[in-house]
Amino acid sequence: MLSRVAENLYWTGRYLERAETTARLISATTDLLLDLPRQTAFDWQPLVEIIGAEDDFSVRYPQASESAVMRFLIIEREHPASIVSALSQARENLRAARDLVPREVWEEVNALYLHVGDSATEIERRVSRQKVVSRLVTGGRLVAGWLESGISRDAAYDFLRLGTLLERADMTTRVLDVRTSDLLPETDQALVPFQTVQWMSVLKSLGAYQMYRRHVRTRVAARPVVRFLIQDAAFPRSVRYCLMRMHQRLDRLPDSREVGDRARTLADRTAERDLRDIGGVALSEFLDLLQIELAKLNATIERRYFGH
């Protein structure tokens, strides 16, 4: 396979995962507002912080209102991490590799891109916005299903999965790093009873709520949620699971020892870290470390396979 085509497929996986996870995050956050007291002063800025775009946002918008944040995250074409930009990049990368994936994948990605492009007026109201992001999540699952059942298990599939898994692990650490408790004023004692609701929102933003209740079998709280989303070996969106599967994919590619060893080492370090009592600054530092290591892993993949 040409390195250029491999890179197109790798970034297709990353961009599609980024668009779907951002849509999940918006949907879960909007639902969270329905469970909180009507007078709650809600801060939308953390949604921008999750994708690491505070500087870009502040240049374009004077304040982090709900409308501004939604426009920035969904339809801002000049912002590279918005949903419409991610889908645009995924579409362009797929255009160069259309013969390697099922035709339905290209058609659905193109349909999602056009759908978001036509939603400028719909994202202002929460009810219509939920319909837009729900369509994105459903479309993402359709694409994932076609790729899982309709593509040969060759290098094309491996590079698609590598991109998806790395982006998924990165987005999980970002969502956890900001944490639901940071979305609300810490000094408002009236919101203490709603801590469980906030952590439920974290799980729902990663499609993890039902599996958490099935396997953890304890009430939704900060520490068990953090352990589940970082260290669970069976849930597909946990950081550890993503790293383990990346190692398996890399084992199938040629000359992958350096990058495979990095993925395996990071997976082992993630599994061995004692998270039972970690919180606050220590948790944030650990998540920052994971993000740095994931960036290094991405750089190693690009250097090894894409000639960067």
PDB file of C-alpha atoms in Angstrom, residues 68-262:
ATOM      1  CA  ALA A  68     -21.476  30.568  20.229  1.00  0.00           C
ATOM      2  CA  VAL A  69     -20.118  27.268  21.535  1.00  0.00           C
ATOM      3  CA  MET A  70     -22.589  25.238  19.482  1.00  0.00           C
ATOM      4  CA  ARG A  71     -21.761  27.110  16.296  1.00  0.00           C
ATOM      5  CA  PHE A  72     -18.050  26.711  16.996  1.00  0.00           C
ATOM      6  CA  LEU A  73     -18.257  22.978  17.671  1.00  0.00           C
ATOM      7  CA  ILE A  74     -20.698  22.057  14.916  1.00  0.00           C
ATOM      8  CA  ILE A  75     -20.648  24.360  11.889  1.00  0.00           C
ATOM      9  CA  GLU A  76     -17.544  26.578  12.144  1.00  0.00           C
ATOM     10  CA  ARG A  77     -15.744  25.693   8.911  1.00  0.00           C
ATOM     11  CA  GLU A  78     -12.605  27.647   9.811  1.00  0.00           C
ATOM     12  CA  HIS A  79     -12.167  25.638  13.000  1.00  0.00           C
ATOM     13  CA  PRO A  80     -10.374  22.338  12.191  1.00  0.00           C
ATOM     14  CA  ALA A  81     -11.911  20.360  15.066  1.00  0.00           C
ATOM     15  CA  SER A  82     -15.557  21.262  14.419  1.00  0.00           C
ATOM     16  CA  ILE A  83     -17.888  18.510  13.280  1.00  0.00           C
ATOM     17  CA  VAL A  84     -18.335  19.978   9.796  1.00  0.00           C
ATOM     18  CA  SER A  85     -14.548  20.363   9.370  1.00  0.00           C
ATOM     19  CA  ALA A  86     -13.895  16.814  10.595  1.00  0.00           C
ATOM     20  CA  LEU A  87     -16.455  15.407   8.167  1.00  0.00           C
ATOM     21  CA  SER A  88     -15.045  17.528   5.352  1.00  0.00           C
ATOM     22  CA  GLN A  89     -11.544  16.181   6.006  1.00  0.00           C
ATOM     23  CA  ALA A  90     -12.840  12.609   6.292  1.00  0.00           C
ATOM     24  CA  ARG A  91     -14.646  13.010   2.963  1.00  0.00           C
ATOM     25  CA  GLU A  92     -11.538  14.335   1.230  1.00  0.00           C
ATOM     26  CA  ASN A  93      -9.388  11.521   2.609  1.00  0.00           C
ATOM     27  CA  LEU A  94     -11.967   8.937   1.575  1.00  0.00           C
ATOM     28  CA  ARG A  95     -12.109  10.413  -1.915  1.00  0.00           C
ATOM     29  CA  ALA A  96      -8.506   9.275  -2.416  1.00  0.00           C
ATOM     30  CA  ALA A  97      -9.240   5.769  -1.120  1.00  0.00           C
ATOM     31  CA  ARG A  98     -12.792   5.092  -2.321  1.00  0.00           C
ATOM     32  CA  ASP A  99     -11.864   1.814  -3.979  1.00  0.00           C
ATOM     33  CA  LEU A 100     -10.663   0.373  -0.649  1.00  0.00           C
ATOM     34  CA  VAL A 101     -13.859   0.814   1.368  1.00  0.00           C
ATOM     35  CA  PRO A 102     -17.524  -0.114   0.768  1.00  0.00           C
ATOM     36  CA  ARG A 103     -19.380   2.393  -1.386  1.00  0.00           C
ATOM     37  CA  GLU A 104     -21.960   2.865   1.376  1.00  0.00           C
ATOM     38  CA  VAL A 105     -19.253   4.357   3.602  1.00  0.00           C
ATOM     39  CA  TRP A 106     -18.476   7.123   1.128  1.00  0.00           C
ATOM     40  CA  GLU A 107     -22.172   7.819   0.548  1.00  0.00           C
ATOM     41  CA  GLU A 108     -22.970   8.044   4.262  1.00  0.00           C
ATOM     42  CA  VAL A 109     -20.009  10.292   5.079  1.00  0.00           C
ATOM     43  CA  ASN A 110     -20.985  12.564   2.213  1.00  0.00           C
ATOM     44  CA  ALA A 111     -24.607  12.606   3.440  1.00  0.00           C
ATOM     45  CA  LEU A 112     -23.518  13.476   6.993  1.00  0.00           C
ATOM     46  CA  TYR A 113     -21.352  16.315   5.722  1.00  0.00           C
ATOM     47  CA  LEU A 114     -24.236  17.776   3.722  1.00  0.00           C
ATOM     48  CA  HIS A 115     -26.608  17.290   6.668  1.00  0.00           C
ATOM     49  CA  VAL A 116     -24.391  19.311   9.015  1.00  0.00           C
ATOM     50  CA  GLY A 117     -23.813  21.967   6.382  1.00  0.00           C
ATOM     51  CA  ASP A 118     -27.573  22.542   6.179  1.00  0.00           C
ATOM     52  CA  SER A 119     -28.097  22.716   9.961  1.00  0.00           C
ATOM     53  CA  ALA A 120     -26.997  26.298  10.684  1.00  0.00           C
ATOM     54  CA  THR A 121     -30.473  27.423  11.748  1.00  0.00           C
ATOM     55  CA  GLU A 122     -31.358  24.183  13.535  1.00  0.00           C
ATOM     56  CA  ILE A 123     -28.566  24.170  16.107  1.00  0.00           C
ATOM     57  CA  GLU A 124     -29.859  27.317  17.823  1.00  0.00           C
ATOM     58  CA  ARG A 125     -32.756  25.471  19.479  1.00  0.00           C
ATOM     59  CA  ARG A 126     -32.015  22.507  21.719  1.00  0.00           C
ATOM     60  CA  VAL A 127     -34.756  20.228  20.406  1.00  0.00           C
ATOM     61  CA  SER A 128     -33.768  20.605  16.754  1.00  0.00           C
ATOM     62  CA  ARG A 129     -30.058  20.482  17.700  1.00  0.00           C
ATOM     63  CA  GLN A 130     -30.592  17.119  19.358  1.00  0.00           C
ATOM     64  CA  LYS A 131     -32.024  15.803  16.110  1.00  0.00           C
ATOM     65  CA  VAL A 132     -28.934  16.994  14.230  1.00  0.00           C
ATOM     66  CA  VAL A 133     -26.420  15.379  16.603  1.00  0.00           C
ATOM     67  CA  SER A 134     -28.498  12.196  16.913  1.00  0.00           C
ATOM     68  CA  ARG A 135     -28.347  11.841  13.135  1.00  0.00           C
ATOM     69  CA  LEU A 136     -24.561  12.237  13.334  1.00  0.00           C
ATOM     70  CA  VAL A 137     -24.192   9.548  15.992  1.00  0.00           C
ATOM     71  CA  THR A 138     -26.470   7.168  14.082  1.00  0.00           C
ATOM     72  CA  GLY A 139     -24.552   7.846  10.881  1.00  0.00           C
ATOM     73  CA  GLY A 140     -21.276   7.196  12.649  1.00  0.00           C
ATOM     74  CA  ARG A 141     -22.541   3.840  13.842  1.00  0.00           C
ATOM     75  CA  LEU A 142     -23.728   2.981  10.329  1.00  0.00           C
ATOM     76  CA  VAL A 143     -20.287   3.747   8.923  1.00  0.00           C
ATOM     77  CA  ALA A 144     -18.648   1.680  11.673  1.00  0.00           C
ATOM     78  CA  GLY A 145     -20.945  -1.237  10.878  1.00  0.00           C
ATOM     79  CA  TRP A 146     -20.215  -1.128   7.149  1.00  0.00           C
ATOM     80  CA  LEU A 147     -16.490  -0.981   7.824  1.00  0.00           C
ATOM     81  CA  GLU A 148     -16.677  -3.850  10.291  1.00  0.00           C
ATOM     82  CA  SER A 149     -18.700  -6.128   8.048  1.00  0.00           C
ATOM     83  CA  GLY A 150     -17.744  -5.009   4.553  1.00  0.00           C
ATOM     84  CA  ILE A 151     -13.988  -4.466   4.369  1.00  0.00           C
ATOM     85  CA  SER A 152     -11.261  -7.083   4.035  1.00  0.00           C
ATOM     86  CA  ARG A 153      -8.932  -7.507   6.998  1.00  0.00           C
ATOM     87  CA  ASP A 154      -5.887  -6.137   5.234  1.00  0.00           C
ATOM     88  CA  ALA A 155      -3.636  -3.122   5.688  1.00  0.00           C
ATOM     89  CA  ALA A 156      -6.459  -0.736   4.717  1.00  0.00           C
ATOM     90  CA  TYR A 157      -8.570  -1.991   7.609  1.00  0.00           C
ATOM     91  CA  ASP A 158      -5.599  -1.840  10.001  1.00  0.00           C
ATOM     92  CA  PHE A 159      -4.845   1.811   9.247  1.00  0.00           C
ATOM     93  CA  LEU A 160      -8.505   2.789   9.531  1.00  0.00           C
ATOM     94  CA  ARG A 161      -8.709   1.079  12.919  1.00  0.00           C
ATOM     95  CA  LEU A 162      -5.430   2.631  14.108  1.00  0.00           C
ATOM     96  CA  GLY A 163      -6.776   6.106  13.438  1.00  0.00           C
ATOM     97  CA  THR A 164     -10.117   5.355  15.070  1.00  0.00           C
ATOM     98  CA  LEU A 165      -8.576   3.822  18.189  1.00  0.00           C
ATOM     99  CA  LEU A 166      -6.024   6.570  18.753  1.00  0.00           C
ATOM    100  CA  GLU A 167      -8.624   9.335  18.351  1.00  0.00           C
ATOM    101  CA  ARG A 168     -11.033   7.473  20.641  1.00  0.00           C
ATOM    102  CA  ALA A 169      -8.441   7.117  23.391  1.00  0.00           C
ATOM    103  CA  ASP A 170      -7.483  10.775  23.071  1.00  0.00           C
ATOM    104  CA  MET A 171     -11.099  11.994  23.227  1.00  0.00           C
ATOM    105  CA  THR A 172     -11.789   9.821  26.287  1.00  0.00           C
ATOM    106  CA  THR A 173      -8.881  11.400  28.165  1.00  0.00           C
ATOM    107  CA  ARG A 174     -10.014  14.883  27.134  1.00  0.00           C
ATOM    108  CA  VAL A 175     -13.583  14.346  28.318  1.00  0.00           C
ATOM    109  CA  LEU A 176     -12.335  12.987  31.636  1.00  0.00           C
ATOM    110  CA  ASP A 177      -9.781  15.761  32.030  1.00  0.00           C
ATOM    111  CA  VAL A 178     -12.394  18.489  31.972  1.00  0.00           C
ATOM    112  CA  ARG A 179     -14.821  16.333  34.026  1.00  0.00           C
ATOM    113  CA  THR A 180     -18.477  16.997  34.503  1.00  0.00           C
ATOM    114  CA  SER A 181     -17.940  18.588  37.912  1.00  0.00           C
ATOM    115  CA  ASP A 182     -16.064  21.402  36.203  1.00  0.00           C
ATOM    116  CA  LEU A 183     -19.115  22.219  34.078  1.00  0.00           C
ATOM    117  CA  LEU A 184     -20.901  23.616  37.139  1.00  0.00           C
ATOM    118  CA  PRO A 185     -19.941  26.155  39.826  1.00  0.00           C
ATOM    119  CA  GLU A 186     -18.012  24.322  42.574  1.00  0.00           C
ATOM    120  CA  THR A 187     -19.286  26.715  45.248  1.00  0.00           C
ATOM    121  CA  ASP A 188     -22.963  26.038  44.602  1.00  0.00           C
ATOM    122  CA  GLN A 189     -23.915  23.664  47.415  1.00  0.00           C
ATOM    123  CA  ALA A 190     -27.377  23.215  45.932  1.00  0.00           C
ATOM    124  CA  LEU A 191     -25.758  21.220  43.116  1.00  0.00           C
ATOM    125  CA  VAL A 192     -23.989  18.680  45.339  1.00  0.00           C
ATOM    126  CA  PRO A 193     -26.881  16.176  45.043  1.00  0.00           C
ATOM    127  CA  PHE A 194     -26.474  16.358  41.260  1.00  0.00           C
ATOM    128  CA  GLN A 195     -22.890  15.032  41.194  1.00  0.00           C
ATOM    129  CA  THR A 196     -24.193  11.604  40.144  1.00  0.00           C
ATOM    130  CA  VAL A 197     -26.112  13.194  37.251  1.00  0.00           C
ATOM    131  CA  GLN A 198     -22.957  14.908  36.080  1.00  0.00           C
ATOM    132  CA  TRP A 199     -20.914  11.696  36.033  1.00  0.00           C
ATOM    133  CA  MET A 200     -23.768   9.936  34.263  1.00  0.00           C
ATOM    134  CA  SER A 201     -23.412  12.616  31.594  1.00  0.00           C
ATOM    135  CA  VAL A 202     -19.705  11.808  31.258  1.00  0.00           C
ATOM    136  CA  LEU A 203     -20.545   8.145  30.683  1.00  0.00           C
ATOM    137  CA  LYS A 204     -23.301   8.964  28.190  1.00  0.00           C
ATOM    138  CA  SER A 205     -21.037  11.312  26.245  1.00  0.00           C
ATOM    139  CA  LEU A 206     -18.818   8.281  25.574  1.00  0.00           C
ATOM    140  CA  GLY A 207     -21.641   5.784  25.064  1.00  0.00           C
ATOM    141  CA  ALA A 208     -20.574   4.006  28.249  1.00  0.00           C
ATOM    142  CA  TYR A 209     -23.491   4.310  30.662  1.00  0.00           C
ATOM    143  CA  GLN A 210     -25.164   0.925  30.128  1.00  0.00           C
ATOM    144  CA  MET A 211     -21.912  -1.032  30.090  1.00  0.00           C
ATOM    145  CA  TYR A 212     -20.758   0.732  33.248  1.00  0.00           C
ATOM    146  CA  ARG A 213     -23.934  -0.293  35.068  1.00  0.00           C
ATOM    147  CA  ARG A 214     -23.627  -3.839  33.760  1.00  0.00           C
ATOM    148  CA  HIS A 215     -19.987  -4.462  34.684  1.00  0.00           C
ATOM    149  CA  VAL A 216     -19.160  -2.110  37.561  1.00  0.00           C
ATOM    150  CA  ARG A 217     -22.418  -2.677  39.415  1.00  0.00           C
ATOM    151  CA  THR A 218     -22.028   0.219  41.784  1.00  0.00           C
ATOM    152  CA  ARG A 219     -23.491   3.679  41.909  1.00  0.00           C
ATOM    153  CA  VAL A 220     -22.221   6.218  39.419  1.00  0.00           C
ATOM    154  CA  ALA A 221     -19.417   8.165  41.114  1.00  0.00           C
ATOM    155  CA  ALA A 222     -16.181   9.866  40.133  1.00  0.00           C
ATOM    156  CA  ARG A 223     -13.549   7.230  40.967  1.00  0.00           C
ATOM    157  CA  PRO A 224     -15.274   4.130  39.550  1.00  0.00           C
ATOM    158  CA  VAL A 225     -16.181   6.064  36.388  1.00  0.00           C
ATOM    159  CA  VAL A 226     -12.560   7.177  35.936  1.00  0.00           C
ATOM    160  CA  ARG A 227     -11.261   3.635  36.451  1.00  0.00           C
ATOM    161  CA  PHE A 228     -13.817   2.197  34.026  1.00  0.00           C
ATOM    162  CA  LEU A 229     -13.088   4.688  31.234  1.00  0.00           C
ATOM    163  CA  ILE A 230      -9.320   4.424  31.615  1.00  0.00           C
ATOM    164  CA  GLN A 231      -8.580   0.834  32.650  1.00  0.00           C
ATOM    165  CA  ASP A 232     -11.439  -1.446  31.638  1.00  0.00           C
ATOM    166  CA  ALA A 233     -10.089  -4.182  29.363  1.00  0.00           C
ATOM    167  CA  ALA A 234     -13.390  -4.987  27.645  1.00  0.00           C
ATOM    168  CA  PHE A 235     -15.133  -1.656  26.948  1.00  0.00           C
ATOM    169  CA  PRO A 236     -14.277  -0.391  23.424  1.00  0.00           C
ATOM    170  CA  ARG A 237     -13.886   3.264  24.428  1.00  0.00           C
ATOM    171  CA  SER A 238     -11.635   2.817  27.441  1.00  0.00           C
ATOM    172  CA  VAL A 239      -8.084   4.068  27.008  1.00  0.00           C
ATOM    173  CA  ARG A 240      -6.583   0.691  27.876  1.00  0.00           C
ATOM    174  CA  TYR A 241      -8.786  -1.193  25.413  1.00  0.00           C
ATOM    175  CA  CYS A 242      -7.901   1.203  22.587  1.00  0.00           C
ATOM    176  CA  LEU A 243      -4.176   0.835  23.240  1.00  0.00           C
ATOM    177  CA  MET A 244      -4.404  -2.961  23.432  1.00  0.00           C
ATOM    178  CA  ARG A 245      -6.218  -3.109  20.093  1.00  0.00           C
ATOM    179  CA  MET A 246      -3.754  -0.681  18.510  1.00  0.00           C
ATOM    180  CA  HIS A 247      -0.947  -3.030  19.487  1.00  0.00           C
ATOM    181  CA  GLN A 248      -2.792  -5.922  17.824  1.00  0.00           C
ATOM    182  CA  ARG A 249      -3.308  -3.931  14.636  1.00  0.00           C
ATOM    183  CA  LEU A 250       0.329  -2.847  14.560  1.00  0.00           C
ATOM    184  CA  ASP A 251       1.492  -6.439  14.947  1.00  0.00           C
ATOM    185  CA  ARG A 252      -0.046  -7.125  11.538  1.00  0.00           C
ATOM    186  CA  LEU A 253       1.856  -4.310   9.800  1.00  0.00           C
ATOM    187  CA  PRO A 254       5.445  -4.531   8.542  1.00  0.00           C
ATOM    188  CA  ASP A 255       8.378  -3.168  10.575  1.00  0.00           C
ATOM    189  CA  SER A 256       6.111  -2.142  13.434  1.00  0.00           C
ATOM    190  CA  ARG A 257       8.333  -3.040  16.367  1.00  0.00           C
ATOM    191  CA  GLU A 258       9.093   0.506  17.546  1.00  0.00           C
ATOM    192  CA  VAL A 259       5.543   1.820  17.354  1.00  0.00           C
ATOM    193  CA  GLY A 260       4.069  -1.472  18.586  1.00  0.00           C
ATOM    194  CA  ASP A 261       6.324  -1.470  21.630  1.00  0.00           C
ATOM    195  CA  ARG A 262       5.268   2.099  22.413  1.00  0.00           C
TER     196      ARG A 262
END
